Short mmCIF file of C-alpha atoms in Angstrom, two decimals:
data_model
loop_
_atom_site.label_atom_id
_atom_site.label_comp_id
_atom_site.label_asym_id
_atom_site.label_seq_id
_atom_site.Cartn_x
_atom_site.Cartn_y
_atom_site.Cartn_z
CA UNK A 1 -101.28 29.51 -32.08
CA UNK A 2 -99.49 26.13 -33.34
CA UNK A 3 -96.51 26.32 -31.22
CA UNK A 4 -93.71 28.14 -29.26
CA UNK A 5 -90.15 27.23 -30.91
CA UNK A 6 -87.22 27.65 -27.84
CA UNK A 7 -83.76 27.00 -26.50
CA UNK A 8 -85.00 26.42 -23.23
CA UNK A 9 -86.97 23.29 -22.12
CA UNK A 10 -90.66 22.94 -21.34
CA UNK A 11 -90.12 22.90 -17.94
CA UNK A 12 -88.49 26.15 -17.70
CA UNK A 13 -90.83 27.82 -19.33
CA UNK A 14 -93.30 26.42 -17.23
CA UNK A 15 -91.45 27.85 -14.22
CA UNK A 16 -90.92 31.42 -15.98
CA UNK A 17 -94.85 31.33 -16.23
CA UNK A 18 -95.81 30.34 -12.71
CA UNK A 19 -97.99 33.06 -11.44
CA UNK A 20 -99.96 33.33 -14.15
CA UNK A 21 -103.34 32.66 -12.79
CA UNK A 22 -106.30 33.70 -15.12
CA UNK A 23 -104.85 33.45 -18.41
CA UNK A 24 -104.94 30.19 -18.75
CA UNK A 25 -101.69 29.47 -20.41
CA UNK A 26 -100.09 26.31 -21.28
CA UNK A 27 -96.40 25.26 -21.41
CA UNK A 28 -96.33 24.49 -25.51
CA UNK A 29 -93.83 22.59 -26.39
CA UNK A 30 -90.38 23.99 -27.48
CA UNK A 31 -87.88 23.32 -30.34
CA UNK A 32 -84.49 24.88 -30.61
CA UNK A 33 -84.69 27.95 -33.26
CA UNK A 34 -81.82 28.62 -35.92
CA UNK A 35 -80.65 31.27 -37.22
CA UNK A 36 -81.83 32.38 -41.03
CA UNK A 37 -84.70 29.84 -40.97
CA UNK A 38 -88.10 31.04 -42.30
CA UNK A 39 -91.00 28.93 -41.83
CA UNK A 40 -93.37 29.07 -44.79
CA UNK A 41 -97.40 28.99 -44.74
CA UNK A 42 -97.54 30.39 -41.58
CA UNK A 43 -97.48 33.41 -39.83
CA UNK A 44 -93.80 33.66 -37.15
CA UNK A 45 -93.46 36.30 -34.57
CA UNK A 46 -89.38 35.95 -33.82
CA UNK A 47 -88.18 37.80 -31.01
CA UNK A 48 -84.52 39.21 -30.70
CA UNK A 49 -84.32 41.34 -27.78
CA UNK A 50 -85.45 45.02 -27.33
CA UNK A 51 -88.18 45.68 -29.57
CA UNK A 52 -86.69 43.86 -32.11
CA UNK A 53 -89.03 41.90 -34.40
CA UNK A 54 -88.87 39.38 -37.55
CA UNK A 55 -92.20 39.15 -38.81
CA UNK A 56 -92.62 36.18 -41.85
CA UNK A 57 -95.91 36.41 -43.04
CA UNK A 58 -97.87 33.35 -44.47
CA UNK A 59 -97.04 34.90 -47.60
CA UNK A 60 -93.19 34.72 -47.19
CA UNK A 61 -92.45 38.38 -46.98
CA UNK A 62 -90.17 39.00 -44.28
CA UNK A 63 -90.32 41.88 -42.26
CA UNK A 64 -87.92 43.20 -39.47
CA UNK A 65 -88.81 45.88 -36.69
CA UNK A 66 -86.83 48.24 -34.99
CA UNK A 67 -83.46 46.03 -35.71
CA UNK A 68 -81.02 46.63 -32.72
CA UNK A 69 -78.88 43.36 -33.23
CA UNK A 70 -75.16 43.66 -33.74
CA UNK A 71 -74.93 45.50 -29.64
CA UNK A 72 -77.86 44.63 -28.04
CA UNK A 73 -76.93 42.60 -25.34
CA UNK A 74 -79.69 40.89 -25.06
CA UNK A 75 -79.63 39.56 -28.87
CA UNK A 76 -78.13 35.57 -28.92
CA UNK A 77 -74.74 35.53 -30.39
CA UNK A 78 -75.88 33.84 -33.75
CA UNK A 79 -77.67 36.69 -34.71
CA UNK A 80 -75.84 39.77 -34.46
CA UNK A 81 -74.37 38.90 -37.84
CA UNK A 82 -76.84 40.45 -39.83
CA UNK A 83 -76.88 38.12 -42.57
CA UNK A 84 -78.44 35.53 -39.95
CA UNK A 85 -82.01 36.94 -40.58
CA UNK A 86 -81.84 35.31 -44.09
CA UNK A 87 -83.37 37.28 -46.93
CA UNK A 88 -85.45 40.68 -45.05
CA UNK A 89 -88.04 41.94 -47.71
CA UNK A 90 -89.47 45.37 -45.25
CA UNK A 91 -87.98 47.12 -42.51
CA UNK A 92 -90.38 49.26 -40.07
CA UNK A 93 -88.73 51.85 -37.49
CA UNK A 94 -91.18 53.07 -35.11
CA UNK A 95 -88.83 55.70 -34.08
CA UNK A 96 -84.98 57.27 -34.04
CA UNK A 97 -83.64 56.33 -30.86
CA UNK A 98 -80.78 54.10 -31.52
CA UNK A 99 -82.01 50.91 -29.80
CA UNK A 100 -84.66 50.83 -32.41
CA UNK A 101 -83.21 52.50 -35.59
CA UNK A 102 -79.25 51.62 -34.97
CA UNK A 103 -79.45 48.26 -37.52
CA UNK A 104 -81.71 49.77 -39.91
CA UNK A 105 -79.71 51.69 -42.56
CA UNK A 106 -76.97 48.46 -42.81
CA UNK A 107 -79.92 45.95 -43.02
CA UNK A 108 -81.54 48.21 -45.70
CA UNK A 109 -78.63 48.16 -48.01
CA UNK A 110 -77.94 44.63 -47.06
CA UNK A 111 -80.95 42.98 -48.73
CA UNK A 112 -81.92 46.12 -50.43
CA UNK A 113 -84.85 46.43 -48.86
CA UNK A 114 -86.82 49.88 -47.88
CA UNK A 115 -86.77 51.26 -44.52
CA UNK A 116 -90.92 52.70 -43.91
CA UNK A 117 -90.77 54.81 -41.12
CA UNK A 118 -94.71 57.29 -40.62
CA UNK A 119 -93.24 59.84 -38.13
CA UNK A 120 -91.42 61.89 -40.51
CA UNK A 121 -88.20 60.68 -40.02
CA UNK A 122 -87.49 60.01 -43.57
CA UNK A 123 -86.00 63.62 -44.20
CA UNK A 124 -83.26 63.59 -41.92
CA UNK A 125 -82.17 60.30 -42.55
CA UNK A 126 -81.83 61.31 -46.47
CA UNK A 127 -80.45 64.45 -45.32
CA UNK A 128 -77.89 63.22 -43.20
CA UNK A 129 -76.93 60.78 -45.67
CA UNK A 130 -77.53 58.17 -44.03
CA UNK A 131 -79.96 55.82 -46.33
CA UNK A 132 -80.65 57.25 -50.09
CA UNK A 133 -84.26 58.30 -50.76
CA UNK A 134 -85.49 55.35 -52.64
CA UNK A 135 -84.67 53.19 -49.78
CA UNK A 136 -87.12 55.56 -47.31
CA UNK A 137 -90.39 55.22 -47.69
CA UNK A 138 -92.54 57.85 -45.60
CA UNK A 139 -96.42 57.85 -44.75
CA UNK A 140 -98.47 59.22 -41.63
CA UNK A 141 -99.87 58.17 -38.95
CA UNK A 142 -103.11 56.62 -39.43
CA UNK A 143 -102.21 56.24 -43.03
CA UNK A 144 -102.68 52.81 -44.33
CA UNK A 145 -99.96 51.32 -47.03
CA UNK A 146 -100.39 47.94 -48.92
CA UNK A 147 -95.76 47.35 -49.78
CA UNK A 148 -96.16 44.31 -52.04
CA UNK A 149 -99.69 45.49 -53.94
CA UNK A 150 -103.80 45.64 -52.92
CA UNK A 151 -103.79 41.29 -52.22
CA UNK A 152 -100.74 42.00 -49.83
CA UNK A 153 -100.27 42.69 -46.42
CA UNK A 154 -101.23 46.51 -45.16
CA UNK A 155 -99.71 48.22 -42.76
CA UNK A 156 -101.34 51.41 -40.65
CA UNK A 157 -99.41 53.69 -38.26
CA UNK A 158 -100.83 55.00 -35.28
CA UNK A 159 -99.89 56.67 -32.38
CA UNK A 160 -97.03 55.78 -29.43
CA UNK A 161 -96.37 58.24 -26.59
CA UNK A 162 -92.81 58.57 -26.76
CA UNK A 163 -90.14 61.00 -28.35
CA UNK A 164 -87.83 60.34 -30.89
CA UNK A 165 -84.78 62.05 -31.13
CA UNK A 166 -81.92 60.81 -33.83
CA UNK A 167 -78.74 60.86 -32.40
CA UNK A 168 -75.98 60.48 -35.52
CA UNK A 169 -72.02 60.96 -35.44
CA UNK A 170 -71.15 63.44 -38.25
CA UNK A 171 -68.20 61.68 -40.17
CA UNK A 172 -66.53 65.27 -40.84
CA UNK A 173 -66.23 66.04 -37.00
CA UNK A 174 -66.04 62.73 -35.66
CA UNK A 175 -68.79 64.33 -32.68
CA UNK A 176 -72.12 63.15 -32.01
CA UNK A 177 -75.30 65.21 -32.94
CA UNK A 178 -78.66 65.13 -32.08
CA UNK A 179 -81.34 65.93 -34.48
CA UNK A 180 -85.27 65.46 -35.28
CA UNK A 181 -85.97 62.13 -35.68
CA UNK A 182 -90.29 62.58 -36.22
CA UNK A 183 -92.29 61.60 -34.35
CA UNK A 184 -92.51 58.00 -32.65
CA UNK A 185 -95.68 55.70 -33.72
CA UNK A 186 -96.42 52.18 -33.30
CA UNK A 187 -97.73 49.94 -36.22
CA UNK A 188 -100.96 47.64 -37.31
CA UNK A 189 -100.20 44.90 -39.45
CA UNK A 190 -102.24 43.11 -40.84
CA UNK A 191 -100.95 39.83 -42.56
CA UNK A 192 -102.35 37.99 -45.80
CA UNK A 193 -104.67 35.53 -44.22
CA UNK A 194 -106.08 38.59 -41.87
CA UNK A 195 -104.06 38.35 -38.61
CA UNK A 196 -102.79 41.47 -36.93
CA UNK A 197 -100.37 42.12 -35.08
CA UNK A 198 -99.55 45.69 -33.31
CA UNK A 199 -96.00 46.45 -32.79
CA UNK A 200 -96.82 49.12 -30.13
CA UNK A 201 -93.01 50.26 -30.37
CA UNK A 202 -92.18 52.82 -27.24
CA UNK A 203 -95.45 53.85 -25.36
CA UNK A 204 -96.68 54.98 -22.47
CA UNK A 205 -100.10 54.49 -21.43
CA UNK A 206 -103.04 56.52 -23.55
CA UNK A 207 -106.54 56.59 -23.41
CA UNK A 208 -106.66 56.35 -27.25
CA UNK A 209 -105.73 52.53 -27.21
CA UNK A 210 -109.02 51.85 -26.42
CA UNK A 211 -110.20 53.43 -29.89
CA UNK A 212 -107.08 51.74 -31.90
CA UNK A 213 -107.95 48.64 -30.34
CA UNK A 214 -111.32 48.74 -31.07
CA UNK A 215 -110.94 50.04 -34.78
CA UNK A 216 -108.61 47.16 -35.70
CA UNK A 217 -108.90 44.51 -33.28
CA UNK A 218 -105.49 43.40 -33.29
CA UNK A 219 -104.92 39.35 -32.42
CA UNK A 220 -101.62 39.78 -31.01
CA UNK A 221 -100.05 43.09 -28.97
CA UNK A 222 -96.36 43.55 -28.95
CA UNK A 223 -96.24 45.28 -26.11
CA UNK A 224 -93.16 47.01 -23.78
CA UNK A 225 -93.41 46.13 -20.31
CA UNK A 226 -89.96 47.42 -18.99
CA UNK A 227 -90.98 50.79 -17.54
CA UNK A 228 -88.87 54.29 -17.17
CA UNK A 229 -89.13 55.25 -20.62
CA UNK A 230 -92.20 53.14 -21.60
CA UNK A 231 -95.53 51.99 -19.94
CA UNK A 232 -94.07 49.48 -16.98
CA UNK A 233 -96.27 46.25 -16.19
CA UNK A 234 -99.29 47.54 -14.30
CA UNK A 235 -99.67 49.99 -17.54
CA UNK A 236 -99.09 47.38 -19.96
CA UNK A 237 -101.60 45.05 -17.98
CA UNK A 238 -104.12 47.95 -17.39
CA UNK A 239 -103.86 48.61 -21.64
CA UNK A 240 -103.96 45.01 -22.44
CA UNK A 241 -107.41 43.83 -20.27
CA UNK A 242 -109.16 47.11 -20.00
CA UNK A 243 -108.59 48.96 -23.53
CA UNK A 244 -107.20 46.36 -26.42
CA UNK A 245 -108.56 43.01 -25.64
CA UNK A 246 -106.28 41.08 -28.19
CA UNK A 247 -105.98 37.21 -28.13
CA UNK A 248 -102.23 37.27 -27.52
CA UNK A 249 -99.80 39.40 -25.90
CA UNK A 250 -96.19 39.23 -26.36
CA UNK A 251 -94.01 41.55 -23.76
CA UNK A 252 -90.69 42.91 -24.92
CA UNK A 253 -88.53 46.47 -24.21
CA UNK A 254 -87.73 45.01 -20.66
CA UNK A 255 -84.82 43.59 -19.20
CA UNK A 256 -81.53 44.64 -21.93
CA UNK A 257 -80.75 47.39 -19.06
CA UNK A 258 -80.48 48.14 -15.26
CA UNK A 259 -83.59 51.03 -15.87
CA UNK A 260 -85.72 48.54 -17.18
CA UNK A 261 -87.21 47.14 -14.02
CA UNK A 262 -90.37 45.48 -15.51
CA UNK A 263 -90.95 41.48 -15.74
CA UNK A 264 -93.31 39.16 -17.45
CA UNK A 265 -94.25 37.97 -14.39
CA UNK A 266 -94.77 41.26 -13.04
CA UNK A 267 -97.11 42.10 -16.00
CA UNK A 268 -99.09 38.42 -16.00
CA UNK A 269 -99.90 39.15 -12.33
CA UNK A 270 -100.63 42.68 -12.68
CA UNK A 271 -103.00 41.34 -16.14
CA UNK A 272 -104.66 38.68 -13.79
CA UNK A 273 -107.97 37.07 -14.94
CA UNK A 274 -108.28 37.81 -18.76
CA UNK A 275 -108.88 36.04 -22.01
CA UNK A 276 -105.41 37.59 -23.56
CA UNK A 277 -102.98 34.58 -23.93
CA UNK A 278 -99.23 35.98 -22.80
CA UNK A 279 -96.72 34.55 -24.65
CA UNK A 280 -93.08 34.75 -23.19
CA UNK A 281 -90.46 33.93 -25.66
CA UNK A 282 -86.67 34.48 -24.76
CA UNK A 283 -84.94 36.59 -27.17
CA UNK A 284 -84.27 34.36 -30.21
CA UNK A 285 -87.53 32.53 -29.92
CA UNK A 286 -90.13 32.39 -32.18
CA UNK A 287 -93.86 31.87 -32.18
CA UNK A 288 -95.77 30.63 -34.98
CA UNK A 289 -99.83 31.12 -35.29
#
């Protein structure tokens, strides 16, 4: 990892980090981030609250997860204009609930770009109306899909333990309505110079981690922490030393609301002597590796 871009100051990141004995982590040093900036020739994680991910690989391609911007509260102010993100190439949903999927269909249409969703969620969102069908592009889990050709990037789906119901106001009645939104699943990718990254989207704890983790040895884990409807920190910490093993771990899904008790700090002392580096960005921070 090169470095840790930031609006907040060494120090207090320092001071967010204290108790994290055993993972020997350093305070890197911090520049402010701006909205619609893409760095180029390297690979940038770029948190934005939730589970909300921008992705540029060290290709360029620009990939957003599970956008929730324009009413997450815990999204800075300069981004909830969509636009802000610059130029989006990919957009991967891990599941329907609207704090992952709400952004999706106006970022799509925005840039153009195709929404890939492998839970099956693809049919009611073209059913519904809601995105046409050449902007959803469907595969399964374990399924493996190379977007921009075979010297690209790949992507493979695998499993989350989670539901995934979509929840979508029909214009004619002006009422809400809940229907199947697949099934939830959490994604590999693995970027052009052979980094991965695992955007576990919403999981709870599974013994099959172990086997994804050992299958594609992922370098960095994007990992909920929050708890209630997702693995809290002893979970996250018990998934991160004992079945995956990556280099870094990012936290994220914690914090945007009262029910989601869990802390960074909670999850670096609960991790406790490991060789996974945690990384804790604020939302609008990015990390670059």
């Amino acid at each position: 990892m090169k470095k840790l871009s930031s609006l907040l100051s060494t120090a207090a990141l320092a001071a967010a980090l204290a108790g994290c004995a055993g993972t020997a982590m350093q305070a890197p040093a911090l520049q402010p981030t701006q909205p619609g900036t893409i760095a180029a020739g390297k690979a940038e994680v770029l948190w934005l609250g939730q589970a909300t991910m921008r992705i540029t690989t060290p290709g360029g391609k620009v990939i957003v997860i599970d956008p929730w911007l324009t009413t997450n509260p815990k999204t800075p102010a300069a981004f909830k204009k969509l636009d802000a993100l610059g130029k989006v190439d990919l957009i991967l949903v891990t599941h329907a609930h609207y704090d992952h999927f709400n952004d999706a269909p106006a970022l799509a249409k925005m840039n153009n770009a195709p929404v890939y969703n492998a839970g099956g969620m693809g049919p009611a969102i073209v059913s519904l109306g809601i995105l046409p069908t050449a902007q959803v592009q469907r595969f399964g889990k374990s399924g493996t899909v190379a977007p921009f050709g075979p010297t690209g990037l790949k992507i493979t789906a695998v499993h989350a333990e989670h539901s995934s119901e979509l929840v979508w106001k029909n214009p004619a009645t002006d009422k809400e309505e809940t229907h199947f939104g697949g099934e939830p699943v959490g994604y590999i990718i693995e970027l052009e110079n052979g980094f991965k990254i695992w955007h576990m989207g919403d999981t709870g704890l599974y013994g099959d981690m172990k086997l994804i983790g050992e299958t594609y040895k992922p370098d960095l884990v994007l990992i909920p922490i929050g708890g209630h409807f997702t693995m809290g920190p002893q979970d996250a910490a018990t998934a991160v030393r004992d079945m995956i093993k990556p280099r870094y771990a990012i936290p994220m899904h914690y914090g945007t609301f009262p029910l989601l008790r869990g802390t960074p700090a909670e999850f670096t002392s609960a991790l406790g002597a490991s060789t996974t580096r945690v990384l804790v960005p604020e939302p609008g921070q990015k990390v670059d590796f």
